[in-house]
Short mmCIF file of C-alpha atoms in Angstrom, two decimals:
data_model
loop_
_atom_site.label_atom_id
_atom_site.label_comp_id
_atom_site.label_asym_id
_atom_site.label_seq_id
_atom_site.Cartn_x
_atom_site.Cartn_y
_atom_site.Cartn_z
CA MET A 1 29.26 -26.29 52.51
CA PRO A 2 25.87 -27.67 53.68
CA LYS A 3 22.88 -28.11 51.02
CA TYR A 4 19.27 -27.83 51.77
CA LEU A 5 15.83 -29.00 50.56
CA ILE A 6 12.96 -27.45 50.28
CA HIS A 7 9.36 -29.10 50.01
CA MET A 8 6.61 -27.31 48.47
CA GLY A 9 3.61 -29.47 49.03
CA ILE A 10 0.26 -29.79 46.77
CA CYS A 11 -3.45 -30.76 47.56
CA GLY A 12 -5.08 -31.21 50.91
CA PHE A 13 -3.24 -31.26 54.04
CA GLY A 14 -2.95 -35.14 54.33
CA ASN A 15 -0.95 -35.20 51.07
CA GLN A 16 1.06 -32.22 51.90
CA LEU A 17 2.04 -33.85 55.22
CA LEU A 18 2.89 -37.34 53.40
CA GLY A 19 4.85 -35.59 50.77
CA PHE A 20 6.82 -33.64 53.63
CA LYS A 21 7.92 -37.09 55.07
CA GLU A 22 8.83 -38.31 51.62
CA ALA A 23 10.98 -35.07 51.23
CA CYS A 24 12.67 -35.97 54.68
CA ILE A 25 13.61 -39.32 53.29
CA ILE A 26 14.84 -37.72 50.04
CA ALA A 27 16.96 -35.42 52.16
CA LYS A 28 18.52 -37.88 54.05
CA HIS A 29 19.61 -40.07 50.96
CA THR A 30 20.79 -36.99 49.17
CA ASN A 31 22.50 -35.32 52.08
CA ARG A 32 20.64 -32.47 52.81
CA THR A 33 18.85 -30.51 55.40
CA ILE A 34 15.18 -30.14 55.44
CA VAL A 35 13.62 -26.68 55.53
CA GLU A 36 10.81 -26.19 57.72
CA PRO A 37 7.53 -26.33 55.35
CA ILE A 38 4.46 -24.24 55.10
CA PHE A 39 1.10 -26.00 54.62
CA ILE A 40 -1.52 -24.51 52.16
CA PRO A 41 -5.13 -24.84 53.45
CA HIS A 42 -6.97 -27.22 51.26
CA GLY A 43 -9.07 -25.26 48.27
CA THR A 44 -12.41 -25.99 49.63
CA ILE A 45 -11.63 -24.09 53.06
CA ARG A 46 -9.14 -21.73 51.81
CA ASN A 47 -11.38 -18.70 52.30
CA LYS A 48 -11.79 -19.35 55.85
CA CYS A 49 -7.93 -19.80 56.82
CA GLU A 50 -5.21 -18.08 56.80
CA ASP A 51 -2.66 -18.12 53.61
CA TYR A 52 -0.61 -20.78 55.19
CA TYR A 53 0.47 -22.49 58.27
CA LYS A 54 4.07 -22.75 59.59
CA PHE A 55 5.31 -26.19 60.67
CA SER A 56 5.24 -24.85 64.23
CA ASP A 57 1.83 -23.69 64.15
CA ILE A 58 0.84 -27.37 64.15
CA PHE A 59 3.56 -29.72 65.14
CA ASP A 60 6.18 -29.85 68.01
CA ILE A 61 8.92 -28.05 66.75
CA ASP A 62 11.58 -29.08 69.39
CA CYS A 63 10.95 -32.71 69.03
CA PHE A 64 11.42 -32.56 65.00
CA TYR A 65 14.72 -30.58 65.75
CA SER A 66 15.73 -33.17 68.19
CA MET A 67 15.38 -35.91 65.59
CA MET A 68 16.21 -34.42 62.26
CA LYS A 69 18.60 -32.04 60.43
CA CYS A 70 16.38 -28.96 60.08
CA VAL A 71 16.36 -25.36 59.48
CA ASN A 72 14.08 -22.21 59.14
CA ILE A 73 14.05 -20.46 55.85
CA GLN A 74 15.07 -17.41 57.67
CA GLU A 75 18.50 -19.28 58.46
CA ILE A 76 19.15 -19.48 54.57
CA SER A 77 17.69 -16.50 53.48
CA HIS A 78 21.23 -15.38 52.14
CA ILE A 79 21.51 -18.22 49.71
CA ARG A 80 20.27 -17.53 46.40
CA ILE A 81 17.48 -20.16 44.75
CA ASN A 82 17.97 -20.50 40.67
CA ASN A 83 16.03 -23.44 40.19
CA VAL A 84 12.65 -25.12 40.79
CA TYR A 85 12.31 -29.05 40.37
CA ASN A 86 8.85 -30.26 39.72
CA ILE A 87 8.62 -33.94 40.40
CA ARG A 88 5.13 -34.29 38.96
CA SER A 89 3.81 -34.90 35.34
CA ILE A 90 3.73 -31.79 33.10
CA SER A 91 0.17 -32.87 32.59
CA GLU A 92 -0.29 -31.75 36.47
CA LYS A 93 1.08 -28.25 35.77
CA ASN A 94 -1.99 -26.31 36.57
CA LEU A 95 -2.17 -27.71 39.97
CA THR A 96 1.62 -27.55 40.72
CA ASP A 97 1.46 -24.02 39.31
CA SER A 98 -1.20 -22.90 41.70
CA TYR A 99 0.46 -24.16 44.95
CA TYR A 100 3.83 -22.99 43.62
CA ASN A 101 2.22 -19.33 43.44
CA SER A 102 1.02 -20.02 47.11
CA GLN A 103 4.18 -20.52 48.40
CA LYS A 104 6.91 -18.87 46.44
CA ASN A 105 7.29 -15.57 48.44
CA TYR A 106 7.51 -17.40 51.91
CA TYR A 107 10.66 -19.29 50.65
CA ASN A 108 11.95 -16.08 48.75
CA ILE A 109 12.16 -17.67 45.42
CA PRO A 110 12.86 -14.80 42.93
CA SER A 111 10.66 -14.28 39.83
CA ASN A 112 13.16 -15.32 37.28
CA VAL A 113 13.96 -18.84 38.92
CA LYS A 114 14.14 -21.59 36.28
CA PHE A 115 11.67 -24.40 36.04
CA ASN A 116 12.85 -28.21 35.57
CA GLN A 117 11.27 -31.26 35.47
CA ILE A 118 12.47 -34.39 37.52
CA ASP A 119 12.67 -37.54 34.99
CA LYS A 120 12.63 -40.31 37.79
CA LYS A 121 8.96 -39.57 39.38
CA TYR A 122 9.04 -42.81 41.51
CA ILE A 123 11.91 -43.74 43.78
CA LYS A 124 11.82 -47.50 44.68
CA SER A 125 15.42 -47.96 45.53
CA TYR A 126 18.36 -46.21 46.58
CA ASP A 127 19.53 -46.32 43.24
CA ASP A 128 16.58 -43.95 42.15
CA PHE A 129 17.94 -40.95 44.03
CA ASP A 130 20.50 -40.77 41.59
CA GLU A 131 19.31 -37.91 39.46
CA LEU A 132 18.47 -35.96 42.80
CA LYS A 133 22.29 -36.52 43.96
CA ASN A 134 23.53 -35.07 40.87
CA ILE A 135 21.55 -31.80 41.36
CA ASP A 136 24.23 -29.41 42.63
CA ASP A 137 22.04 -26.35 43.74
CA ASP A 138 22.90 -25.15 47.24
CA VAL A 139 18.90 -25.43 47.81
CA LEU A 140 16.90 -28.00 46.17
CA VAL A 141 13.29 -26.82 45.95
CA LEU A 142 11.34 -29.81 44.98
CA LEU A 143 7.66 -29.09 43.92
CA GLY A 144 4.68 -31.54 44.34
CA THR A 145 6.46 -34.34 46.32
CA PHE A 146 3.41 -36.67 47.31
CA ASN A 147 3.20 -40.53 46.75
CA ASN A 148 6.73 -40.41 44.98
CA ILE A 149 8.60 -42.52 47.53
CA ILE A 150 7.18 -45.86 46.81
CA LEU A 151 6.23 -47.76 50.13
CA SER A 152 3.98 -50.25 48.82
CA ASN A 153 5.35 -52.72 46.06
CA CYS A 154 2.01 -51.92 44.15
CA TYR A 155 3.16 -48.21 43.81
CA LYS A 156 -0.34 -47.38 45.46
CA ASN A 157 0.98 -46.02 49.10
CA GLY A 158 -1.64 -47.24 51.68
CA CYS A 159 -2.74 -50.09 49.67
CA LEU A 160 -5.46 -52.22 51.29
CA ASN A 161 -4.77 -55.35 49.46
CA GLU A 162 -3.35 -58.15 51.94
CA LYS A 163 -1.62 -59.29 49.08
CA CYS A 164 0.67 -56.49 48.52
CA THR A 165 3.79 -56.29 50.30
CA LEU A 166 5.60 -53.50 51.55
CA ASN A 167 8.69 -51.85 50.19
CA LYS A 168 11.32 -52.77 52.88
CA CYS A 169 13.80 -50.45 51.43
CA PHE A 170 12.21 -47.30 53.05
CA ILE A 171 9.96 -48.72 55.59
CA GLU A 172 12.60 -47.90 58.77
CA ASP A 173 13.06 -44.52 57.09
CA TYR A 174 9.42 -43.75 57.13
CA ASN A 175 8.92 -45.13 60.64
CA ASN A 176 11.56 -43.00 62.02
CA ILE A 177 10.01 -39.80 60.44
CA VAL A 178 6.54 -40.72 61.83
CA GLN A 179 8.36 -40.69 65.23
CA CYS A 180 9.75 -37.02 64.74
CA ILE A 181 6.44 -35.50 63.72
CA ASN A 182 3.83 -34.83 66.64
CA PHE A 183 1.03 -32.24 67.30
CA ASN A 184 1.94 -29.49 69.28
CA THR A 185 0.45 -28.59 72.90
CA ASN A 186 -2.07 -26.30 71.22
CA ILE A 187 -3.29 -28.89 68.80
CA ASP A 188 -3.35 -31.65 71.42
CA ASN A 189 -5.69 -29.28 73.72
CA ILE A 190 -7.80 -28.30 70.90
CA ALA A 191 -8.23 -32.06 70.25
CA ASN A 192 -9.02 -33.05 73.53
CA ASN A 193 -11.10 -30.55 74.88
CA ASN A 194 -13.49 -30.71 71.99
CA LEU A 195 -13.60 -34.56 72.65
CA LYS A 196 -14.05 -34.46 76.11
CA TYR A 197 -16.95 -31.85 75.45
CA ILE A 198 -18.83 -34.23 73.48
CA ASN A 199 -18.18 -37.28 76.02
CA ILE A 200 -15.74 -39.19 73.94
CA ASP A 201 -12.87 -41.23 75.68
CA ILE A 202 -9.61 -39.83 73.97
CA ASN A 203 -7.87 -43.23 74.93
CA ASN A 204 -10.50 -45.58 73.62
CA LEU A 205 -11.10 -44.80 70.10
CA CYS A 206 -9.98 -45.42 66.76
CA VAL A 207 -10.08 -42.40 63.98
CA PHE A 208 -10.24 -43.28 60.33
CA HIS A 209 -9.68 -40.80 57.97
CA MET A 210 -11.93 -41.44 54.88
CA ARG A 211 -10.08 -39.77 51.97
CA VAL A 212 -12.67 -39.88 49.48
CA LEU A 213 -12.90 -37.41 46.38
CA ASP A 214 -13.48 -33.98 47.79
CA LEU A 215 -16.39 -34.14 44.82
CA CYS A 216 -18.33 -37.21 45.02
CA LYS A 217 -21.88 -36.14 45.14
CA ASN A 218 -23.85 -39.01 43.62
CA LYS A 219 -21.02 -41.21 42.66
CA SER A 220 -20.15 -44.79 43.68
CA PHE A 221 -18.35 -45.76 46.73
CA GLU A 222 -15.75 -47.38 44.39
CA TYR A 223 -15.47 -44.29 42.08
CA SER A 224 -14.74 -41.98 45.29
CA TYR A 225 -12.41 -44.13 46.82
CA ASN A 226 -9.51 -45.21 44.57
CA ASN A 227 -11.66 -48.35 43.33
CA TYR A 228 -11.94 -49.97 46.72
CA ASN A 229 -15.49 -51.19 47.73
CA GLU A 230 -16.76 -50.26 50.89
CA LYS A 231 -16.40 -53.63 52.61
CA ALA A 232 -12.82 -54.15 51.87
CA VAL A 233 -12.15 -50.75 53.44
CA TYR A 234 -14.03 -51.50 56.67
CA ASN A 235 -12.42 -55.10 56.75
CA SER A 236 -8.87 -53.35 56.51
CA ILE A 237 -9.53 -51.26 59.26
CA CYS A 238 -10.57 -54.38 61.54
CA SER A 239 -8.05 -56.30 60.54
CA TYR A 240 -5.55 -53.58 61.16
CA LEU A 241 -7.01 -53.45 64.94
CA LYS A 242 -6.86 -57.10 65.46
CA GLN A 243 -3.07 -57.15 64.18
CA ILE A 244 -2.14 -54.85 66.63
CA GLY A 245 -4.06 -56.01 69.67
CA LYS A 246 -6.67 -53.76 69.85
CA GLU A 247 -9.55 -55.64 68.51
CA ASN A 248 -11.89 -54.12 71.36
CA LEU A 249 -11.62 -50.75 69.14
CA ILE A 250 -13.93 -52.31 66.44
CA GLU A 251 -16.67 -50.96 68.50
CA ASN A 252 -15.05 -47.36 68.67
CA ILE A 253 -14.28 -46.51 64.97
CA PHE A 254 -15.00 -42.90 64.37
CA LEU A 255 -15.06 -41.60 60.80
CA ILE A 256 -13.80 -38.32 59.52
CA ALA A 257 -14.86 -37.86 56.00
CA PRO A 258 -15.23 -34.28 53.66
CA PRO A 259 -19.11 -33.16 53.80
CA GLN A 260 -19.75 -34.52 50.48
CA TYR A 261 -19.14 -38.02 51.54
CA LYS A 262 -22.77 -38.30 52.92
CA THR A 263 -23.82 -38.04 49.27
CA ILE A 264 -22.14 -41.05 47.93
CA ASN A 265 -24.92 -43.44 46.51
CA ASN A 266 -23.94 -46.82 47.81
CA VAL A 267 -22.67 -46.46 51.31
CA GLN A 268 -24.07 -49.67 53.19
CA ILE A 269 -21.17 -49.96 56.10
CA PHE A 270 -20.14 -46.26 56.71
CA ASN A 271 -23.59 -45.14 57.49
CA THR A 272 -24.53 -47.52 60.09
CA ASP A 273 -23.73 -48.27 63.69
CA LEU A 274 -20.77 -50.06 62.95
CA VAL A 275 -18.86 -46.36 62.89
CA ARG A 276 -19.65 -43.25 64.44
CA ARG A 277 -19.56 -39.88 63.04
CA ILE A 278 -18.78 -36.77 64.81
CA ASP A 279 -21.00 -33.67 64.01
CA ASP A 280 -18.44 -31.00 63.00
CA ASN A 281 -20.87 -28.10 64.05
CA LYS A 282 -20.12 -29.13 67.68
CA PHE A 283 -16.32 -28.00 67.13
CA THR A 284 -15.06 -24.63 67.61
CA HIS A 285 -12.21 -25.06 65.31
#
């Protein structure tokens, strides 16, 4: 009988999406079929959004199905879920409880389900899947996956340190997953039409997602950005563009950041003409 994996994400959309990519890798190495996820709006905008968004609301579902073993939750609604497995630390219980409660009804999880903690929080090699492989549930419900598949050997995924090496064990898996996940036509049209409206050449720009803390008012850049200083972050973008032969895009770097980013007290590069900001008030979405 086939076995399945449900990913219940946490935090903002970027974190939930990365967690889903990691869950796809886990599904592959535990011989499970991934279940289409939903995405919960970030807490800072939740009152302006739907309660959740389906995978197909955002991504090209046909592309994903053509490359991945995947099912919709309705296809396995007849299978009872007996356990939920939390892969995060017990100290994050308040966070995981909140996101669990926002998703449990969609996945038809009964009220008397048993909660369990996964001991192996970080998966760096194939042997690290053993604990998950030994779970015999027909549906493995994994709560809180994010930065658990180690892609950088320093354990900080997205590391900007040039001396840090990538964990070669999962690079091919991760690149394959990325190829499966494309925005759908609706999202593409929204993005393209808005960018054309403000006269931006959509084929000649580099967009950088500045993932600072949501609450960063009067904090330093280092405090708000995982202890990286601003110059190192900017240089890493430029270095990457040079590596991929897109050096011309250094003059067309656009910045996306939370609103409170403007209140960081020592920004000296990302508020200059080296980068461009897009006024979100001009967007209809």
